[in-house]
Coordinates of C-alpha atoms (C1' of nucleotides) in Angstrom, one line a residue:
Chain A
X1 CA 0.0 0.0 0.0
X2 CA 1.2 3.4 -0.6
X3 CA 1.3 4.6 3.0
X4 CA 4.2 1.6 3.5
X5 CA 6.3 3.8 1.7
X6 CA 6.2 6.9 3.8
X7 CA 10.0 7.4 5.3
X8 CA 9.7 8.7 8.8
X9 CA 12.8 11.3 9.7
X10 CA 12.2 11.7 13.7
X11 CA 14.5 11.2 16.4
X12 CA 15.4 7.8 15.5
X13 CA 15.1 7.6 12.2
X14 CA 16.9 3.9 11.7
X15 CA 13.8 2.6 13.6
X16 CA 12.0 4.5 11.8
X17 CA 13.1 2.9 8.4
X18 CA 12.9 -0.7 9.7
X19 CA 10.0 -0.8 11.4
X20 CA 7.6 -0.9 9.1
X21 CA 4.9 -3.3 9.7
X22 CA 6.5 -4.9 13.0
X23 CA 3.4 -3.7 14.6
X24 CA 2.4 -1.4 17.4
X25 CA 5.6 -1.1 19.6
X26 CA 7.8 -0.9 16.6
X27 CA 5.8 2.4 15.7
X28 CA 5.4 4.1 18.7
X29 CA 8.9 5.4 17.9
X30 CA 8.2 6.7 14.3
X31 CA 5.6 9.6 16.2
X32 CA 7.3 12.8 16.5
X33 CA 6.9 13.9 19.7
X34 CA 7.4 17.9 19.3
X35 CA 4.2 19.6 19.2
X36 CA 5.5 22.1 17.0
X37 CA 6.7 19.9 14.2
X38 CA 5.3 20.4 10.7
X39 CA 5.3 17.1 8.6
X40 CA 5.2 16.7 5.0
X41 CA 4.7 13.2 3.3
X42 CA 6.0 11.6 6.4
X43 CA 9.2 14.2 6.7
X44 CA 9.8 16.2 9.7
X45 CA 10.5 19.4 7.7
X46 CA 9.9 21.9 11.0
X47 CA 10.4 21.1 14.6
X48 CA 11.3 24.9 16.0
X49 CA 8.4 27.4 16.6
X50 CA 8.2 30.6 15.0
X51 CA 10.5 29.4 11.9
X52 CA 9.1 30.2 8.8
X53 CA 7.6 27.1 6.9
X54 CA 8.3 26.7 3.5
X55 CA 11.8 28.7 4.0
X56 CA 12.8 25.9 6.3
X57 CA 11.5 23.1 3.9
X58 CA 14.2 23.3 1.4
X59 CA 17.0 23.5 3.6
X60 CA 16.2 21.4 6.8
X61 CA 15.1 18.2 4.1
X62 CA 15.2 18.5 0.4
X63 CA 12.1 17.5 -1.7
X64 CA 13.6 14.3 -3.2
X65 CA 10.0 13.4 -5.3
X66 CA 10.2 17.0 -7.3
X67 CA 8.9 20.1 -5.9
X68 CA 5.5 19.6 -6.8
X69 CA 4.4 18.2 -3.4
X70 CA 5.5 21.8 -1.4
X71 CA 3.8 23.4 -4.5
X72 CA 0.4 21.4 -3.7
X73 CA 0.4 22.4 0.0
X74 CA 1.5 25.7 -0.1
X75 CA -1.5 25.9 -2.5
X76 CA -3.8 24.3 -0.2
X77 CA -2.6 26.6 2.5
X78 CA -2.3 29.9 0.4
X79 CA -4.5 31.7 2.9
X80 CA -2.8 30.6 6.5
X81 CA -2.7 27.2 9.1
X82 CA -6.0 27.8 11.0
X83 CA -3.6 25.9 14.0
X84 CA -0.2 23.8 14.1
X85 CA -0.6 21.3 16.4
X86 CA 0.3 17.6 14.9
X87 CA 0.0 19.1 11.1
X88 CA 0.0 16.3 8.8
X89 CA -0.4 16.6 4.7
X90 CA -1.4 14.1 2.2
X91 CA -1.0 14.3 -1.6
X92 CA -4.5 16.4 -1.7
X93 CA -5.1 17.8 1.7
X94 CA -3.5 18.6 4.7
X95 CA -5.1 18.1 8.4
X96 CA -4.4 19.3 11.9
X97 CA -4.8 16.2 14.3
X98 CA -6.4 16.5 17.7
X99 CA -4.6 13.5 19.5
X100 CA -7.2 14.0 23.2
X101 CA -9.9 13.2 20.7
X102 CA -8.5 10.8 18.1
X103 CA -10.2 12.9 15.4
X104 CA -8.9 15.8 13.6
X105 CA -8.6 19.8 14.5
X106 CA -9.6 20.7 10.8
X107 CA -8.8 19.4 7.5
X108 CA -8.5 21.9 4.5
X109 CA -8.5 21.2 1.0
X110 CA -8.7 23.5 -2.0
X111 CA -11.3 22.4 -4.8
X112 CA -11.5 23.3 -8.7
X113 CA -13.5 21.8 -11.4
X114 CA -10.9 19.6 -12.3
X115 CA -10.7 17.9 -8.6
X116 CA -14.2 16.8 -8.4
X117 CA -14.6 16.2 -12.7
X118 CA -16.0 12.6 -13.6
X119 CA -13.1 10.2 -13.6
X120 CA -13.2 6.7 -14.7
X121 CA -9.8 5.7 -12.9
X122 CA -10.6 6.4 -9.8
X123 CA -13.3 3.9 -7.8
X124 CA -14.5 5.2 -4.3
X125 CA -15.5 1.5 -3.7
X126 CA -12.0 0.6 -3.3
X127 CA -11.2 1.7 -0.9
X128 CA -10.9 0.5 3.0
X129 CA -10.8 3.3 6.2
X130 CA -7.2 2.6 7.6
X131 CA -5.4 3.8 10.5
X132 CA -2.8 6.3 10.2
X133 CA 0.2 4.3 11.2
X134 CA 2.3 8.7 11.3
X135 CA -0.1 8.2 15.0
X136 CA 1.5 7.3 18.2
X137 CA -0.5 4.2 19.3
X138 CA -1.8 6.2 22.3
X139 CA -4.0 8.9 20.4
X140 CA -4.4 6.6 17.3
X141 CA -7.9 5.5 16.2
X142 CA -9.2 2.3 14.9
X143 CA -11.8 0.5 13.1
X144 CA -12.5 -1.3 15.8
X145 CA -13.4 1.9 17.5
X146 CA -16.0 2.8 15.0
X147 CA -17.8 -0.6 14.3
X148 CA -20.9 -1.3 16.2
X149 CA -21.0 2.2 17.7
X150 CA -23.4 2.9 15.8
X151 CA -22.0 6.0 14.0
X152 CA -20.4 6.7 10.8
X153 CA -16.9 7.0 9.8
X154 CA -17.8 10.5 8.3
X155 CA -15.3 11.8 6.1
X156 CA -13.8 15.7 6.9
X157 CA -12.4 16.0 3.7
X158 CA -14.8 14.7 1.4
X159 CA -14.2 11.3 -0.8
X160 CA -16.1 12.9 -3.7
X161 CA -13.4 16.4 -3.6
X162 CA -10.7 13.8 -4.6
X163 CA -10.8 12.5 -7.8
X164 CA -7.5 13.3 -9.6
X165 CA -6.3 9.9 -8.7
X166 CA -7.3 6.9 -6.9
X167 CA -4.3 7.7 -4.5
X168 CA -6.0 10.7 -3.7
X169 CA -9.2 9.5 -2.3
X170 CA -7.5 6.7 -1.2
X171 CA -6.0 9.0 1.7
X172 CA -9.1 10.3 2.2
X173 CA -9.9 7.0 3.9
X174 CA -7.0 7.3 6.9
X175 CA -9.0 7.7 10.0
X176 CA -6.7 11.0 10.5
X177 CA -9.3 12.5 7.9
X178 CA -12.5 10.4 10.0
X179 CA -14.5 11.7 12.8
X180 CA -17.6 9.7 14.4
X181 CA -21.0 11.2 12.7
X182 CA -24.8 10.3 12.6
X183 CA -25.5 8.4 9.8
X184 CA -29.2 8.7 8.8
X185 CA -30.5 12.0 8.6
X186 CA -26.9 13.4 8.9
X187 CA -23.4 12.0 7.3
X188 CA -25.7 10.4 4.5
X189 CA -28.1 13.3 3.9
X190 CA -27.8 16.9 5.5
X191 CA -24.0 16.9 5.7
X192 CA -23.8 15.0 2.7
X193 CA -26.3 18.3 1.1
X194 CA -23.4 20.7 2.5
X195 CA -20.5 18.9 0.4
X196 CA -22.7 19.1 -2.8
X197 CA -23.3 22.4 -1.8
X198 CA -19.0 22.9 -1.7
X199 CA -18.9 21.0 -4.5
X200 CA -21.1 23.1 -6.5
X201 CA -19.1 26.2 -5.6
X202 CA -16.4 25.5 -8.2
X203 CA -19.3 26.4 -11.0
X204 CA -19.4 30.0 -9.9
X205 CA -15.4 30.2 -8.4
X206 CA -12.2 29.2 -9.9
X207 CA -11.1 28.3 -7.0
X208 CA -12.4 26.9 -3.3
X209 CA -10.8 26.5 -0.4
X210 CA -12.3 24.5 2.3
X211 CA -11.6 24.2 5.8
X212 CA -13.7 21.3 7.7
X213 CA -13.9 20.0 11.4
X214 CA -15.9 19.0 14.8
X215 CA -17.0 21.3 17.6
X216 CA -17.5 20.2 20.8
X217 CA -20.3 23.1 22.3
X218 CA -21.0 23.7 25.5
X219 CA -25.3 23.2 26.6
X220 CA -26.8 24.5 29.4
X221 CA -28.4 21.7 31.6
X222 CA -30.9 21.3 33.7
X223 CA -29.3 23.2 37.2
X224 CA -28.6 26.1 34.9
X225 CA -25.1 25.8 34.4
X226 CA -23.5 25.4 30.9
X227 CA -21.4 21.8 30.1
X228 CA -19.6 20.1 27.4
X229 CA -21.0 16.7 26.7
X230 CA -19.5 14.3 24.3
X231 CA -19.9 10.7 24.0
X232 CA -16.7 8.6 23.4
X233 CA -16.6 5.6 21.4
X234 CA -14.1 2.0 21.5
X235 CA -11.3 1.0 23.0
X236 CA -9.0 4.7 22.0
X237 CA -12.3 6.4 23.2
X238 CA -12.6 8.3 19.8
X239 CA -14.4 11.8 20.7
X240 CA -18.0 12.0 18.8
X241 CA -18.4 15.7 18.2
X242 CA -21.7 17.4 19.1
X243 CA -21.5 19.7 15.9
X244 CA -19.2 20.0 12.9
X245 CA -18.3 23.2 10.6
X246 CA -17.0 24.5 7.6
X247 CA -15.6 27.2 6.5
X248 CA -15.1 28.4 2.8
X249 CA -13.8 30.9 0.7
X250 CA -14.5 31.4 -3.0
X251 CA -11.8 32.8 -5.4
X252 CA -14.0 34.3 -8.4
X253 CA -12.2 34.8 -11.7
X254 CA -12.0 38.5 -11.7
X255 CA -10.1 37.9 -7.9
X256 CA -12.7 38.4 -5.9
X257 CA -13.7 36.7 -2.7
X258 CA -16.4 35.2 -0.8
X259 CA -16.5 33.3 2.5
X260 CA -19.8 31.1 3.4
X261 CA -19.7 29.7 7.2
X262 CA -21.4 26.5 8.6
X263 CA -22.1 24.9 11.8
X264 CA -24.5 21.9 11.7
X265 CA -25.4 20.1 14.7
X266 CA -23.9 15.9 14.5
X267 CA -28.1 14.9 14.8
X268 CA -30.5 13.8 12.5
X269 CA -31.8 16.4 10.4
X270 CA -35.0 17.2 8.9
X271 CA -34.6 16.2 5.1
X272 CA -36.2 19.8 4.0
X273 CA -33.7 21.6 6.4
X274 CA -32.1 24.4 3.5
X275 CA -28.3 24.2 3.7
X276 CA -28.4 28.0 4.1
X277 CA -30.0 27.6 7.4
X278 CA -27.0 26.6 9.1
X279 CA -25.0 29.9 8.5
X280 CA -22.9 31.2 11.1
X281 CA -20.5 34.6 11.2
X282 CA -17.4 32.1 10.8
X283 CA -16.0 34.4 14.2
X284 CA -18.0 32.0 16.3
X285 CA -16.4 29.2 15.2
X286 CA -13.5 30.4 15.3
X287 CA -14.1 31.0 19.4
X288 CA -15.5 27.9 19.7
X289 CA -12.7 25.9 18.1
X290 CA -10.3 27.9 18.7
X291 CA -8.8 28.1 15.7
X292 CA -8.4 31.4 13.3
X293 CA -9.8 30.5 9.6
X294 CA -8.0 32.8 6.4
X295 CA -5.9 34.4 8.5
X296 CA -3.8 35.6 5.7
X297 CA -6.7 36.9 4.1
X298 CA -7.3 40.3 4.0
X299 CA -10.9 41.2 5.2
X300 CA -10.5 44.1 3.1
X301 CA -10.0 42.0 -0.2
X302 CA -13.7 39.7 1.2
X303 CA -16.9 40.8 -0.7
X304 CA -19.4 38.7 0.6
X305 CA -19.9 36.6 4.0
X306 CA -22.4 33.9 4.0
X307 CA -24.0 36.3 0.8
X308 CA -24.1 39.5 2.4
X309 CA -21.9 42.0 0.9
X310 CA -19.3 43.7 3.2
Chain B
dT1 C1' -25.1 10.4 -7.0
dT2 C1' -22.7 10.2 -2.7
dT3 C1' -22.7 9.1 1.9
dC4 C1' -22.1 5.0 4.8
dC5 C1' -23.7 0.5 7.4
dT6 C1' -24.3 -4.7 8.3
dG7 C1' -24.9 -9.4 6.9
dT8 C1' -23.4 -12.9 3.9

DNA sequence: TTTCCTGT
């Protein structure tokens, strides 16, 4: 499979090279353990805070599969990291993992025409959800954790945003890219409405850039006092989030841009619910996941949020 | 169509 040929660079890289599929104590050592590491394709490229990114990529560990990989993610990340804690990119996206929860911080991808065009090579049904092996063992979800819990292994970055190559949605499948969602009524029909939605975006934009997680909100019970709640499913105690978001921005042709901001709640969902509905100012999110969207983006240079001009 | 599940 093509994740066996990731090359881990981390403390101890020798281990790191050999132990390929000796099983879980072999790969505890291939985790890196600095919280401020950046890694790209399995390469520690970044491991001191505050260093500049892409100026340390070429220097600290040269690109040896062409440059096209930096030129993908820097792409994907044009407009800012919403966070850097446990960054990990794939060939097509590029995620933020939350290792407490065993489900990602947010996953961003950016979206053309050309990503989500009709393409005969590439067979969703082919594919298999697979643990990211890049996971120490302690914050690493399973399969095991999902099945029988009766929730869906709902996809952050979406399968059907993917279809360049069958590599590509094949890495939409590590559970990295997974979180725990309600499958009737939600993961197979209102959220499912909000990624056609996305999807549909690249008729009117020439470019969309998609940032996609959980929320965990806080609900006032019944003594009057406001909690977090969250259910936790297997053996890892995979986090199931009470809500999930999305935030968007739309590149137009003649430059101009356009946010839209969603939070829907991880319930069933009435099927004639509107998509619009679920609009939020994507500051709330941001204070509720603590995580700052298009940071690089000028608000000045933002036409529209959620269709209201500025 | 795309999102998944379980049972065989």
């Amino acid at each position: 499979m093509f994740h066996k040929n990731i090359i881990y660079i981390a403390q101890l890289s020798s281990v790191g090279l050999v132990g390929y599929g000796l099983g879980q104590y072999t790969s505890k050592f291939k985790e890196n353990r600095d919280e401020n590491s950046l890694i790209i394709n399995g390469k520690t490229v970044r491991n001191m805070p505050g260093l500049p990114i892409f100026g340390t990529v070429s220097a600290a560990a040269p690109f040896t599969d062409s440059g096209t990989t930096k030129d993908r993610i820097s792409q994907i990340m044009k407009y800012g990291f919403p966070s850097l804690d446990n960054v990990r990119s794939y060939d097509d996206f590029v995620l933020s993992y939350d290792r407490r929860n065993r489900v990602p911080h947010w996953v961003f991808e950016h979206i053309t025409k050309a990503h989500i065009a009709k393409n005969d090579q590439v067979d969703r049904s082919k594919c298999d959800f697979m643990p990211d092996d890049s996971i120490h063992p302690f914050f690493k979800s399973q399969n095991s954790d999902y099945k029988g819990s009766g929730f869906d292994r709902g996809h952050m970055a979406a399968a059907g945003n993917h279809r360049i190559a069958q590599k590509h949605v094949e890495q939409t499948f590590f559970l990295t890219n997974i979180a725990p969602q309600v499958g009737e009524g939600f993961n197979r029909h209102a959220w499912n409405r909000l990624e056609k939605h996305v999807r549909k975006l690249t008729k009117v934009y020439d470019n969309v850039y998609c940032c996609t997680g959980p929320l965990y909100l806080p609900r006032k019970e019944s003594d009057g006092k406001s909690y977090v709640k969250y259910q936790v499913i297997g053996a890892n105690t995979v986090a199931v989030p009470t809500h999930f978001y999305k935030v968007v921005v739309g590149e137009a042709p003649d430059g101009s841009l356009d946010m839209e901001a969603y939070v829907m709640p991880n319930q069933k969902i009435p099927e004639e619910t509107p998509v619009s509905s679920f609009m939020v100012p994507p500051e709330t999110i941001e204070r509720a996941a603590g995580l700052l969207f298009f940071d690089k983006l000028h608000r000045s240079k933002l036409n529209r949020i959620n269709g209201k001009k500025l």
